[in-house]
Amino acid sequence: MPKRNLPRTMPSAVQEVSISLGERSYTIAIGGGLLADPTSYGGLPKASAALIVSNTTVAPLYAQGLRDALAPHYAAVHEVLLPDGEEHKTWQTLQAIFDTLLERECDRKTVLFALGGGVVGDMTGFAAACYMRGVPFVQVPTTLLSQVDSSVGGKTGINHPLGKNMVGAFYQPQRVVCDLDVLRTLPAREFSAGLAEVIKYGPIADMQFFEWLEQNMDALMAQQSGALAHAVRRSCEIKAAVVGQDERESGLRAILNFGHTFGHAIEAGMGYGAWLHGEGVGAGMVMAAELSCRLKLVDPAFVARLTALIRRAGLPTRAPVLDGADNAGRYLQLMRVDKKSEAGEIRFVLIDGPGQAVVRSAPDADVRAVIDTCCGGN
Ligand code: NAD
Ligand code: GLY
């Protein structure tokens, strides 16, 4: 995969976003050079040991910097490296984290540090929730997607062959440290996947941000540091506000899954890892917008506008055909496993006028028509 080769520029200042969850409140620090700075990790729960959980791609780039930054805070800094890829977000990989914790005789105060993208972050958080019934953990997200979404809000877990993220726990980190500099080594395809989760915040919550994205997509694609800092900060602010009101998704939080019902079906149907999560969300947002349009909640001009922005972010806007014989049937079968489903009825995040989301079911005939319209080609 081609690596971006862009000049290294430092954002001027560290920005902080707070997430208010009572005793589980924490801050998200956003800026340049944070990962290897020991001050990023001051004031965390006292412990004698830390465990860095990373993968075979990210660790060679950043584990030493994190290790050095943690050294002043912990007597021992251990490390476990996981295989890279969505297809490894499994029980077997989770077991490797527990193996290391037990082999190193880590006690119940040990702090886990998730160094990587959403896959590492989700698994580390779940391991932290389970090990000795709960140890502290810190998110050090290294992909755009994990900085704007997965590291924030405490959803942790693993995949099951029958459904994505089906096994997990709500478990909040102690802190999130978003170092914008590390995005410079991210492959372009992964950067685009992260933009899908940035774009989603516009239609569901903030059309001013959507307009800003339309004006600044070129700057973002060029990783201009000011644009990047704003996009990450605004995304985290919106997510923090939603999670602060509905931590365990009893209602409102489901809007963060705009595009995900179709997207998860694409990921599972293609085999985990074939389509990136953000790519599934990109095409999935187009499908959800088309469905909103069919149900007369938005007009076709909005669908066209959203589709154009997703395309400019380098993302697919057409979904794959999962089954040549009964494609819509296969999508419906996969989407029934979605966590938002109730009594077998699929519930979609739809746009009820730009900037406003609604979670509701839709007639099968309309869903089938959208799938027929949106699948094939790109
Ligand atoms: P990922 O974790 O697979 O990372 C993408 C790829 O980039 C991997 O190959 C990784 O090794 C590599 N990488 C990471 N940082 C790098 C860097 N700085 N330089 C070079 N390479 C780097 O994918 P992702 O898109 O970060 O996360 C997707 C996962 O997040 C999915 O499993 C999805 O379900 C989950 N997710 C969770 C939530 C949540 O709320 N918990 C929200 C959205 C997505
Ligand atoms: N990514 C969706 C959520 O955190 O709820």
CSV table of C-alpha atoms and ligand atoms in Angstrom, one decimal:
chain,number,residue,atom,x,y,z
A,1,MET,CA,0.0,0.0,0.0
A,2,PRO,CA,1.5,3.4,-0.9
A,3,LYS,CA,2.7,5.5,2.1
A,4,ARG,CA,2.1,9.2,2.2
A,5,ASN,CA,5.3,11.2,2.0
A,6,LEU,CA,4.3,14.6,3.3
A,7,PRO,CA,6.3,17.3,5.2
A,8,ARG,CA,6.1,16.9,8.9
A,9,THR,CA,4.3,19.9,10.4
A,10,MET,CA,3.4,20.3,14.1
A,11,PRO,CA,0.1,21.7,15.1
A,12,SER,CA,0.6,24.8,17.3
A,13,ALA,CA,-1.0,23.6,20.5
A,14,VAL,CA,-2.4,20.7,22.4
A,15,GLN,CA,-6.2,20.8,22.5
A,16,GLU,CA,-8.3,18.9,25.0
A,17,VAL,CA,-11.9,17.6,24.7
A,18,SER,CA,-13.6,16.4,27.9
A,19,ILE,CA,-16.0,13.6,28.1
A,20,SER,CA,-18.4,13.9,31.0
A,21,LEU,CA,-19.4,10.6,32.6
A,22,GLY,CA,-19.3,11.3,36.3
A,23,GLU,CA,-16.5,9.2,37.9
A,24,ARG,CA,-15.7,7.7,34.5
A,25,SER,CA,-15.0,11.2,32.9
A,26,TYR,CA,-11.7,11.6,31.0
A,27,THR,CA,-10.0,13.9,28.5
A,28,ILE,CA,-9.0,13.4,24.9
A,29,ALA,CA,-5.7,15.2,24.2
A,30,ILE,CA,-5.1,16.2,20.5
A,31,GLY,CA,-1.9,17.6,19.1
A,32,GLY,CA,1.5,16.9,17.6
A,33,GLY,CA,4.3,15.0,19.4
A,34,LEU,CA,2.1,13.7,22.2
A,35,LEU,CA,2.7,10.0,21.9
A,36,ALA,CA,6.4,10.1,23.0
A,37,ASP,CA,6.0,12.9,25.5
A,38,PRO,CA,6.1,11.6,29.1
A,39,THR,CA,3.8,14.4,30.3
A,40,SER,CA,1.0,12.9,28.2
A,41,TYR,CA,0.8,10.1,30.7
A,42,GLY,CA,1.1,12.0,34.1
A,43,GLY,CA,-1.7,11.7,36.7
A,44,LEU,CA,-3.0,8.3,35.6
A,45,PRO,CA,-3.8,5.7,38.3
A,46,LYS,CA,-0.7,4.6,40.2
A,47,ALA,CA,0.7,1.2,39.2
A,48,SER,CA,4.0,-0.6,39.1
A,49,ALA,CA,3.5,-2.0,35.6
A,50,ALA,CA,2.1,-1.0,32.3
A,51,LEU,CA,1.4,-3.3,29.3
A,52,ILE,CA,1.6,-1.9,25.8
A,53,VAL,CA,-0.7,-3.7,23.4
A,54,SER,CA,0.1,-3.1,19.8
A,55,ASN,CA,0.4,-5.0,16.5
A,56,THR,CA,3.2,-6.1,14.2
A,57,THR,CA,2.7,-3.0,11.9
A,58,VAL,CA,2.4,-0.2,14.5
A,59,ALA,CA,4.9,-1.4,17.1
A,60,PRO,CA,8.0,-1.1,15.0
A,61,LEU,CA,7.0,2.6,14.3
A,62,TYR,CA,5.9,3.8,17.7
A,63,ALA,CA,6.3,1.3,20.5
A,64,GLN,CA,9.8,2.5,21.5
A,65,GLY,CA,8.6,6.1,21.7
A,66,LEU,CA,5.7,5.1,23.9
A,67,ARG,CA,7.9,2.8,26.0
A,68,ASP,CA,10.4,5.6,26.7
A,69,ALA,CA,7.5,8.0,27.6
A,70,LEU,CA,6.1,5.5,30.1
A,71,ALA,CA,9.4,4.6,31.7
A,72,PRO,CA,9.3,7.5,34.2
A,73,HIS,CA,5.8,6.4,35.3
A,74,TYR,CA,6.1,2.6,35.7
A,75,ALA,CA,8.8,0.3,37.2
A,76,ALA,CA,8.1,-2.2,34.4
A,77,VAL,CA,6.7,-1.7,30.9
A,78,HIS,CA,5.7,-4.9,29.2
A,79,GLU,CA,4.6,-5.4,25.6
A,80,VAL,CA,2.4,-7.8,23.6
A,81,LEU,CA,2.2,-7.7,19.8
A,82,LEU,CA,-0.9,-8.9,18.1
A,83,PRO,CA,-1.2,-10.0,14.5
A,84,ASP,CA,-2.5,-7.1,12.3
A,85,GLY,CA,-5.9,-7.1,10.8
A,86,GLU,CA,-9.7,-7.1,11.3
A,87,GLU,CA,-9.7,-10.8,10.8
A,88,HIS,CA,-7.6,-11.2,14.0
A,89,LYS,CA,-10.2,-9.3,16.2
A,90,THR,CA,-11.1,-12.7,17.8
A,91,TRP,CA,-11.1,-14.7,21.0
A,92,GLN,CA,-7.8,-16.3,20.0
A,93,THR,CA,-6.0,-12.9,19.8
A,94,LEU,CA,-7.6,-11.7,23.0
A,95,GLN,CA,-6.2,-14.7,24.7
A,96,ALA,CA,-2.7,-13.6,23.8
A,97,ILE,CA,-3.2,-10.4,25.8
A,98,PHE,CA,-4.3,-12.5,28.8
A,99,ASP,CA,-1.4,-14.9,28.4
A,100,THR,CA,1.1,-12.0,28.6
A,101,LEU,CA,-0.6,-10.4,31.6
A,102,LEU,CA,-0.5,-13.7,33.5
A,103,GLU,CA,3.0,-14.7,32.4
A,104,ARG,CA,4.3,-11.3,33.5
A,105,GLU,CA,2.4,-11.6,36.8
A,106,CYS,CA,0.5,-8.4,36.2
A,107,ASP,CA,-1.6,-7.4,39.1
A,108,ARG,CA,-5.1,-5.7,39.1
A,109,LYS,CA,-3.5,-2.2,39.0
A,110,THR,CA,-1.6,-2.8,35.8
A,111,VAL,CA,-2.4,-0.1,33.2
A,112,LEU,CA,-3.0,-1.3,29.6
A,113,PHE,CA,-2.0,1.1,26.7
A,114,ALA,CA,-3.7,0.4,23.4
A,115,LEU,CA,-1.2,1.5,20.7
A,116,GLY,CA,-2.8,1.2,17.3
A,117,GLY,CA,-6.0,1.6,15.4
A,118,GLY,CA,-9.5,0.6,16.2
A,119,VAL,CA,-8.8,-3.1,16.1
A,120,VAL,CA,-6.1,-2.9,18.8
A,121,GLY,CA,-8.1,-0.3,20.8
A,122,ASP,CA,-11.3,-2.4,20.8
A,123,MET,CA,-9.5,-5.6,21.9
A,124,THR,CA,-7.3,-3.9,24.5
A,125,GLY,CA,-10.3,-2.2,26.0
A,126,PHE,CA,-12.1,-5.5,26.2
A,127,ALA,CA,-9.1,-7.2,27.7
A,128,ALA,CA,-8.9,-4.4,30.3
A,129,ALA,CA,-12.6,-4.8,31.1
A,130,CYS,CA,-12.1,-8.6,31.7
A,131,TYR,CA,-8.6,-9.0,33.3
A,132,MET,CA,-9.1,-9.5,37.0
A,133,ARG,CA,-12.6,-8.0,36.4
A,134,GLY,CA,-11.2,-4.7,35.3
A,135,VAL,CA,-7.9,-2.9,35.1
A,136,PRO,CA,-7.3,0.7,33.8
A,137,PHE,CA,-6.5,1.4,30.2
A,138,VAL,CA,-5.4,4.3,28.0
A,139,GLN,CA,-6.1,4.7,24.3
A,140,VAL,CA,-3.2,5.9,22.1
A,141,PRO,CA,-5.0,5.8,18.7
A,142,THR,CA,-2.8,5.8,15.6
A,143,THR,CA,-5.3,5.8,12.8
A,144,LEU,CA,-7.6,8.7,11.9
A,145,LEU,CA,-10.6,6.4,12.4
A,146,SER,CA,-9.5,5.5,15.9
A,147,GLN,CA,-8.7,9.2,16.8
A,148,VAL,CA,-12.2,10.5,15.7
A,149,ASP,CA,-14.3,7.6,16.8
A,150,SER,CA,-13.3,4.2,18.2
A,151,SER,CA,-10.9,5.3,21.0
A,152,VAL,CA,-13.6,7.6,22.5
A,153,GLY,CA,-16.7,6.4,24.3
A,154,GLY,CA,-15.8,3.0,25.7
A,155,LYS,CA,-17.2,0.5,23.2
A,156,THR,CA,-14.8,-2.5,23.3
A,157,GLY,CA,-15.0,-6.0,21.9
A,158,ILE,CA,-14.3,-8.6,19.3
A,159,ASN,CA,-16.0,-10.0,16.2
A,160,HIS,CA,-17.9,-13.3,15.8
A,161,PRO,CA,-18.0,-15.1,12.4
A,162,LEU,CA,-21.8,-14.5,12.5
A,163,GLY,CA,-21.6,-10.8,13.3
A,164,LYS,CA,-19.3,-7.8,13.8
A,165,ASN,CA,-18.4,-6.6,17.3
A,166,MET,CA,-21.0,-9.0,18.8
A,167,VAL,CA,-19.0,-9.8,21.9
A,168,GLY,CA,-17.8,-7.0,24.1
A,169,ALA,CA,-18.3,-4.5,26.9
A,170,PHE,CA,-18.8,-0.8,27.6
A,171,TYR,CA,-15.6,0.1,29.4
A,172,GLN,CA,-14.2,3.6,29.4
A,173,PRO,CA,-10.5,4.4,29.1
A,174,GLN,CA,-8.7,6.7,31.6
A,175,ARG,CA,-7.5,9.0,28.8
A,176,VAL,CA,-7.2,9.2,25.1
A,177,VAL,CA,-3.9,10.6,23.5
A,178,CYS,CA,-4.3,11.5,19.9
A,179,ASP,CA,-0.9,12.3,18.3
A,180,LEU,CA,-1.7,13.8,14.9
A,181,ASP,CA,1.9,13.3,13.7
A,182,VAL,CA,1.5,9.5,13.6
A,183,LEU,CA,-1.1,9.8,10.9
A,184,ARG,CA,1.7,10.6,8.4
A,185,THR,CA,2.7,7.0,8.2
A,186,LEU,CA,-0.9,5.8,7.7
A,187,PRO,CA,-1.5,4.3,4.2
A,188,ALA,CA,-3.8,6.6,2.1
A,189,ARG,CA,-6.6,3.9,2.0
A,190,GLU,CA,-6.7,3.8,5.8
A,191,PHE,CA,-6.7,7.6,6.0
A,192,SER,CA,-9.8,7.7,3.7
A,193,ALA,CA,-11.5,5.0,5.8
A,194,GLY,CA,-11.1,7.4,8.8
A,195,LEU,CA,-12.7,10.2,6.9
A,196,ALA,CA,-15.9,8.2,6.6
A,197,GLU,CA,-16.3,8.4,10.4
A,198,VAL,CA,-15.5,12.2,10.3
A,199,ILE,CA,-18.1,12.8,7.5
A,200,LYS,CA,-20.8,10.9,9.4
A,201,TYR,CA,-20.9,13.5,12.2
A,202,GLY,CA,-22.2,16.2,9.7
A,203,PRO,CA,-25.5,14.6,8.6
A,204,ILE,CA,-26.4,13.2,12.1
A,205,ALA,CA,-25.5,16.3,14.2
A,206,ASP,CA,-23.8,19.3,12.6
A,207,MET,CA,-24.4,20.6,9.1
A,208,GLN,CA,-22.0,23.5,9.7
A,209,PHE,CA,-19.3,20.9,10.2
A,210,PHE,CA,-20.5,19.2,7.0
A,211,GLU,CA,-20.1,22.5,5.1
A,212,TRP,CA,-16.7,23.0,6.6
A,213,LEU,CA,-15.8,19.5,5.4
A,214,GLU,CA,-17.0,20.3,1.9
A,215,GLN,CA,-14.8,23.4,1.9
A,216,ASN,CA,-11.7,21.7,3.4
A,217,MET,CA,-11.8,18.2,2.0
A,218,ASP,CA,-8.8,18.9,-0.2
A,219,ALA,CA,-6.8,20.3,2.8
A,220,LEU,CA,-7.7,17.2,4.8
A,221,MET,CA,-6.7,14.8,2.0
A,222,ALA,CA,-3.3,16.7,1.9
A,223,GLN,CA,-3.2,16.2,5.7
A,224,GLN,CA,-2.8,20.0,6.3
A,225,SER,CA,-2.2,20.1,10.0
A,226,GLY,CA,-4.7,22.9,10.9
A,227,ALA,CA,-7.5,21.2,9.0
A,228,LEU,CA,-6.6,17.8,10.5
A,229,ALA,CA,-6.6,19.2,14.1
A,230,HIS,CA,-10.0,20.8,13.6
A,231,ALA,CA,-11.6,17.7,12.0
A,232,VAL,CA,-10.3,15.5,14.9
A,233,ARG,CA,-11.3,18.0,17.6
A,234,ARG,CA,-14.8,18.6,16.2
A,235,SER,CA,-15.4,14.9,15.7
A,236,CYS,CA,-14.4,14.1,19.3
A,237,GLU,CA,-16.5,17.0,20.6
A,238,ILE,CA,-19.6,15.6,18.8
A,239,LYS,CA,-18.9,12.1,19.9
A,240,ALA,CA,-18.2,13.2,23.5
A,241,ALA,CA,-21.5,15.1,23.7
A,242,VAL,CA,-23.5,12.1,22.4
A,243,VAL,CA,-21.8,9.6,24.7
A,244,GLY,CA,-22.1,12.0,27.6
A,245,GLN,CA,-25.9,11.8,27.2
A,246,ASP,CA,-26.2,8.1,26.4
A,247,GLU,CA,-23.1,6.1,27.4
A,248,ARG,CA,-24.7,2.6,27.0
A,249,GLU,CA,-26.7,3.3,23.9
A,250,SER,CA,-30.2,3.1,25.3
A,251,GLY,CA,-31.3,5.6,22.6
A,252,LEU,CA,-29.4,8.6,21.2
A,253,ARG,CA,-26.0,7.0,20.9
A,254,ALA,CA,-27.3,4.7,18.1
A,255,ILE,CA,-27.1,7.7,15.7
A,256,LEU,CA,-23.3,7.3,15.7
A,257,ASN,CA,-24.0,4.2,13.7
A,258,PHE,CA,-25.2,6.1,10.6
A,259,GLY,CA,-24.1,4.0,7.6
A,260,HIS,CA,-23.0,1.1,9.9
A,261,THR,CA,-26.0,-1.2,9.4
A,262,PHE,CA,-25.3,-1.6,5.7
A,263,GLY,CA,-21.6,-1.2,6.3
A,264,HIS,CA,-21.3,-4.0,8.8
A,265,ALA,CA,-23.2,-6.3,6.4
A,266,ILE,CA,-20.7,-5.4,3.7
A,267,GLU,CA,-17.7,-6.2,6.0
A,268,ALA,CA,-19.2,-9.5,7.2
A,269,GLY,CA,-20.5,-10.5,3.8
A,270,MET,CA,-17.2,-9.8,2.1
A,271,GLY,CA,-15.2,-11.5,4.9
A,272,TYR,CA,-13.6,-9.3,7.6
A,273,GLY,CA,-10.6,-7.4,6.2
A,274,ALA,CA,-11.6,-7.3,2.5
A,275,TRP,CA,-13.4,-4.0,2.9
A,276,LEU,CA,-12.1,-1.7,5.5
A,277,HIS,CA,-14.6,-0.7,8.2
A,278,GLY,CA,-14.6,2.9,7.0
A,279,GLU,CA,-15.1,1.8,3.4
A,280,GLY,CA,-18.2,-0.1,4.5
A,281,VAL,CA,-19.4,2.9,6.4
A,282,GLY,CA,-18.8,5.2,3.3
A,283,ALA,CA,-20.9,3.0,1.0
A,284,GLY,CA,-23.3,2.3,3.9
A,285,MET,CA,-23.9,6.1,4.4
A,286,VAL,CA,-24.9,6.4,0.8
A,287,MET,CA,-27.3,3.5,1.2
A,288,ALA,CA,-28.8,4.9,4.4
A,289,ALA,CA,-29.2,8.3,2.7
A,290,GLU,CA,-30.9,6.7,-0.3
A,291,LEU,CA,-33.3,4.9,2.1
A,292,SER,CA,-34.0,8.2,3.9
A,293,CYS,CA,-34.8,9.7,0.6
A,294,ARG,CA,-37.1,6.8,-0.4
A,295,LEU,CA,-38.9,7.4,2.9
A,296,LYS,CA,-39.2,11.1,2.0
A,297,LEU,CA,-37.0,12.2,5.0
A,298,VAL,CA,-34.5,14.0,2.8
A,299,ASP,CA,-34.5,15.1,-0.8
A,300,PRO,CA,-32.3,13.7,-3.7
A,301,ALA,CA,-30.1,16.8,-3.6
A,302,PHE,CA,-28.9,15.9,-0.1
A,303,VAL,CA,-28.1,12.3,-1.2
A,304,ALA,CA,-26.1,13.7,-4.1
A,305,ARG,CA,-24.2,16.1,-1.9
A,306,LEU,CA,-23.3,13.5,0.7
A,307,THR,CA,-22.3,11.0,-2.1
A,308,ALA,CA,-20.0,13.7,-3.6
A,309,LEU,CA,-18.2,14.3,-0.3
A,310,ILE,CA,-17.7,10.6,0.3
A,311,ARG,CA,-16.3,10.2,-3.2
A,312,ARG,CA,-13.9,13.2,-2.6
A,313,ALA,CA,-12.7,11.5,0.5
A,314,GLY,CA,-11.4,8.6,-1.7
A,315,LEU,CA,-14.1,6.2,-0.4
A,316,PRO,CA,-16.4,3.8,-2.3
A,317,THR,CA,-19.9,5.1,-2.9
A,318,ARG,CA,-21.3,1.9,-4.4
A,319,ALA,CA,-21.7,-1.3,-2.4
A,320,PRO,CA,-20.5,-4.8,-3.4
A,321,VAL,CA,-22.8,-7.5,-4.7
A,322,LEU,CA,-22.6,-10.2,-1.9
A,323,ASP,CA,-24.8,-12.8,-3.6
A,324,GLY,CA,-25.4,-13.0,-7.3
A,325,ALA,CA,-28.6,-15.1,-6.8
A,326,ASP,CA,-30.3,-13.1,-4.0
A,327,ASN,CA,-28.2,-10.1,-3.2
A,328,ALA,CA,-30.9,-8.1,-1.3
A,329,GLY,CA,-31.8,-11.3,0.7
A,330,ARG,CA,-28.2,-11.8,1.7
A,331,TYR,CA,-27.9,-8.1,2.9
A,332,LEU,CA,-31.2,-8.5,4.9
A,333,GLN,CA,-29.9,-11.7,6.5
A,334,LEU,CA,-26.7,-10.1,7.6
A,335,MET,CA,-28.3,-6.9,8.8
A,336,ARG,CA,-30.7,-8.8,11.1
A,337,VAL,CA,-27.7,-9.7,13.2
A,338,ASP,CA,-27.1,-6.0,13.8
A,339,LYS,CA,-27.1,-5.0,17.5
A,340,LYS,CA,-29.8,-2.4,16.9
A,341,SER,CA,-32.3,-5.1,15.6
A,342,GLU,CA,-35.2,-5.7,17.9
A,343,ALA,CA,-37.2,-9.0,17.6
A,344,GLY,CA,-35.7,-9.7,14.2
A,345,GLU,CA,-36.7,-6.2,12.9
A,346,ILE,CA,-33.8,-4.2,11.4
A,347,ARG,CA,-33.5,-0.6,12.7
A,348,PHE,CA,-31.7,1.9,10.5
A,349,VAL,CA,-30.1,5.2,11.4
A,350,LEU,CA,-31.7,7.5,8.8
A,351,ILE,CA,-31.4,11.2,8.1
A,352,ASP,CA,-34.5,13.1,9.1
A,353,GLY,CA,-33.6,16.4,7.4
A,354,PRO,CA,-29.8,17.3,7.1
A,355,GLY,CA,-28.2,17.5,10.6
A,356,GLN,CA,-30.8,15.3,12.3
A,357,ALA,CA,-30.8,11.5,12.7
A,358,VAL,CA,-33.6,9.1,13.5
A,359,VAL,CA,-33.5,5.4,14.3
A,360,ARG,CA,-36.3,3.4,12.9
A,361,SER,CA,-37.3,0.4,10.8
A,362,ALA,CA,-38.2,0.5,7.1
A,363,PRO,CA,-40.3,-1.7,4.9
A,364,ASP,CA,-38.4,-4.6,3.4
A,365,ALA,CA,-39.5,-3.6,-0.1
A,366,ASP,CA,-37.8,-0.2,0.3
A,367,VAL,CA,-34.6,-1.7,1.7
A,368,ARG,CA,-34.5,-4.2,-1.1
A,369,ALA,CA,-35.0,-1.3,-3.7
A,370,VAL,CA,-32.1,0.6,-2.1
A,371,ILE,CA,-29.8,-2.4,-2.2
A,372,ASP,CA,-30.7,-3.0,-5.8
A,373,THR,CA,-30.0,0.7,-6.6
A,374,CYS,CA,-26.7,1.0,-4.7
A,375,CYS,CA,-24.9,-2.3,-5.4
A,376,GLY,CA,-22.4,-3.1,-8.1
A,377,GLY,CA,-19.6,-1.0,-9.7
A,378,ASN,CA,-17.7,1.9,-8.2
B,1,NAD,P1,-7.1,-1.0,12.1
B,1,NAD,O1,-7.0,-0.9,13.6
B,1,NAD,O2,-7.2,-2.3,11.4
B,1,NAD,O3,-5.9,-0.1,11.5
B,1,NAD,C1,-5.8,0.0,10.1
B,1,NAD,C2,-4.4,-0.4,9.6
B,1,NAD,O4,-3.5,0.7,9.8
B,1,NAD,C3,-3.8,-1.6,10.3
B,1,NAD,O5,-3.1,-2.3,9.4
B,1,NAD,C4,-2.9,-1.0,11.3
B,1,NAD,O6,-1.8,-1.8,11.7
B,1,NAD,C5,-2.3,0.2,10.5
B,1,NAD,N1,-1.9,1.4,11.3
B,1,NAD,C6,-2.4,1.9,12.4
B,1,NAD,N2,-1.8,3.0,12.7
B,1,NAD,C7,-0.9,3.2,11.8
B,1,NAD,C8,0.1,4.3,11.6
B,1,NAD,N3,0.1,5.4,12.3
B,1,NAD,N4,0.9,4.2,10.5
B,1,NAD,C9,0.9,3.1,9.7
B,1,NAD,N5,0.0,2.1,9.8
B,1,NAD,C10,-0.9,2.2,10.9
B,1,NAD,O7,-8.4,-0.2,11.6
B,1,NAD,P2,-9.1,1.2,12.1
B,1,NAD,O8,-9.8,1.7,10.9
B,1,NAD,O9,-8.3,2.0,12.9
B,1,NAD,O10,-10.3,0.6,13.1
B,1,NAD,C11,-11.3,-0.2,12.6
B,1,NAD,C12,-11.9,-1.0,13.8
B,1,NAD,O11,-12.4,0.0,14.7
B,1,NAD,C13,-13.0,-1.9,13.4
B,1,NAD,O12,-12.8,-3.2,14.1
B,1,NAD,C14,-14.2,-1.3,13.9
B,1,NAD,O13,-15.2,-2.2,14.3
B,1,NAD,C15,-13.7,-0.5,15.1
B,1,NAD,N6,-14.5,0.6,15.5
B,1,NAD,C16,-14.9,0.7,16.8
B,1,NAD,C17,-15.6,1.8,17.3
B,1,NAD,C18,-15.9,1.9,18.7
B,1,NAD,O14,-16.6,2.8,19.1
B,1,NAD,N7,-15.3,1.1,19.6
B,1,NAD,C19,-16.0,2.8,16.4
B,1,NAD,C20,-15.6,2.7,15.0
B,1,NAD,C21,-14.9,1.6,14.6
B,2,GLY,N1,-19.0,4.1,16.8
B,2,GLY,C1,-20.3,4.1,17.4
B,2,GLY,C2,-20.3,4.3,18.9
B,2,GLY,O1,-19.3,4.5,19.5
B,2,GLY,O2,-21.4,4.3,19.5
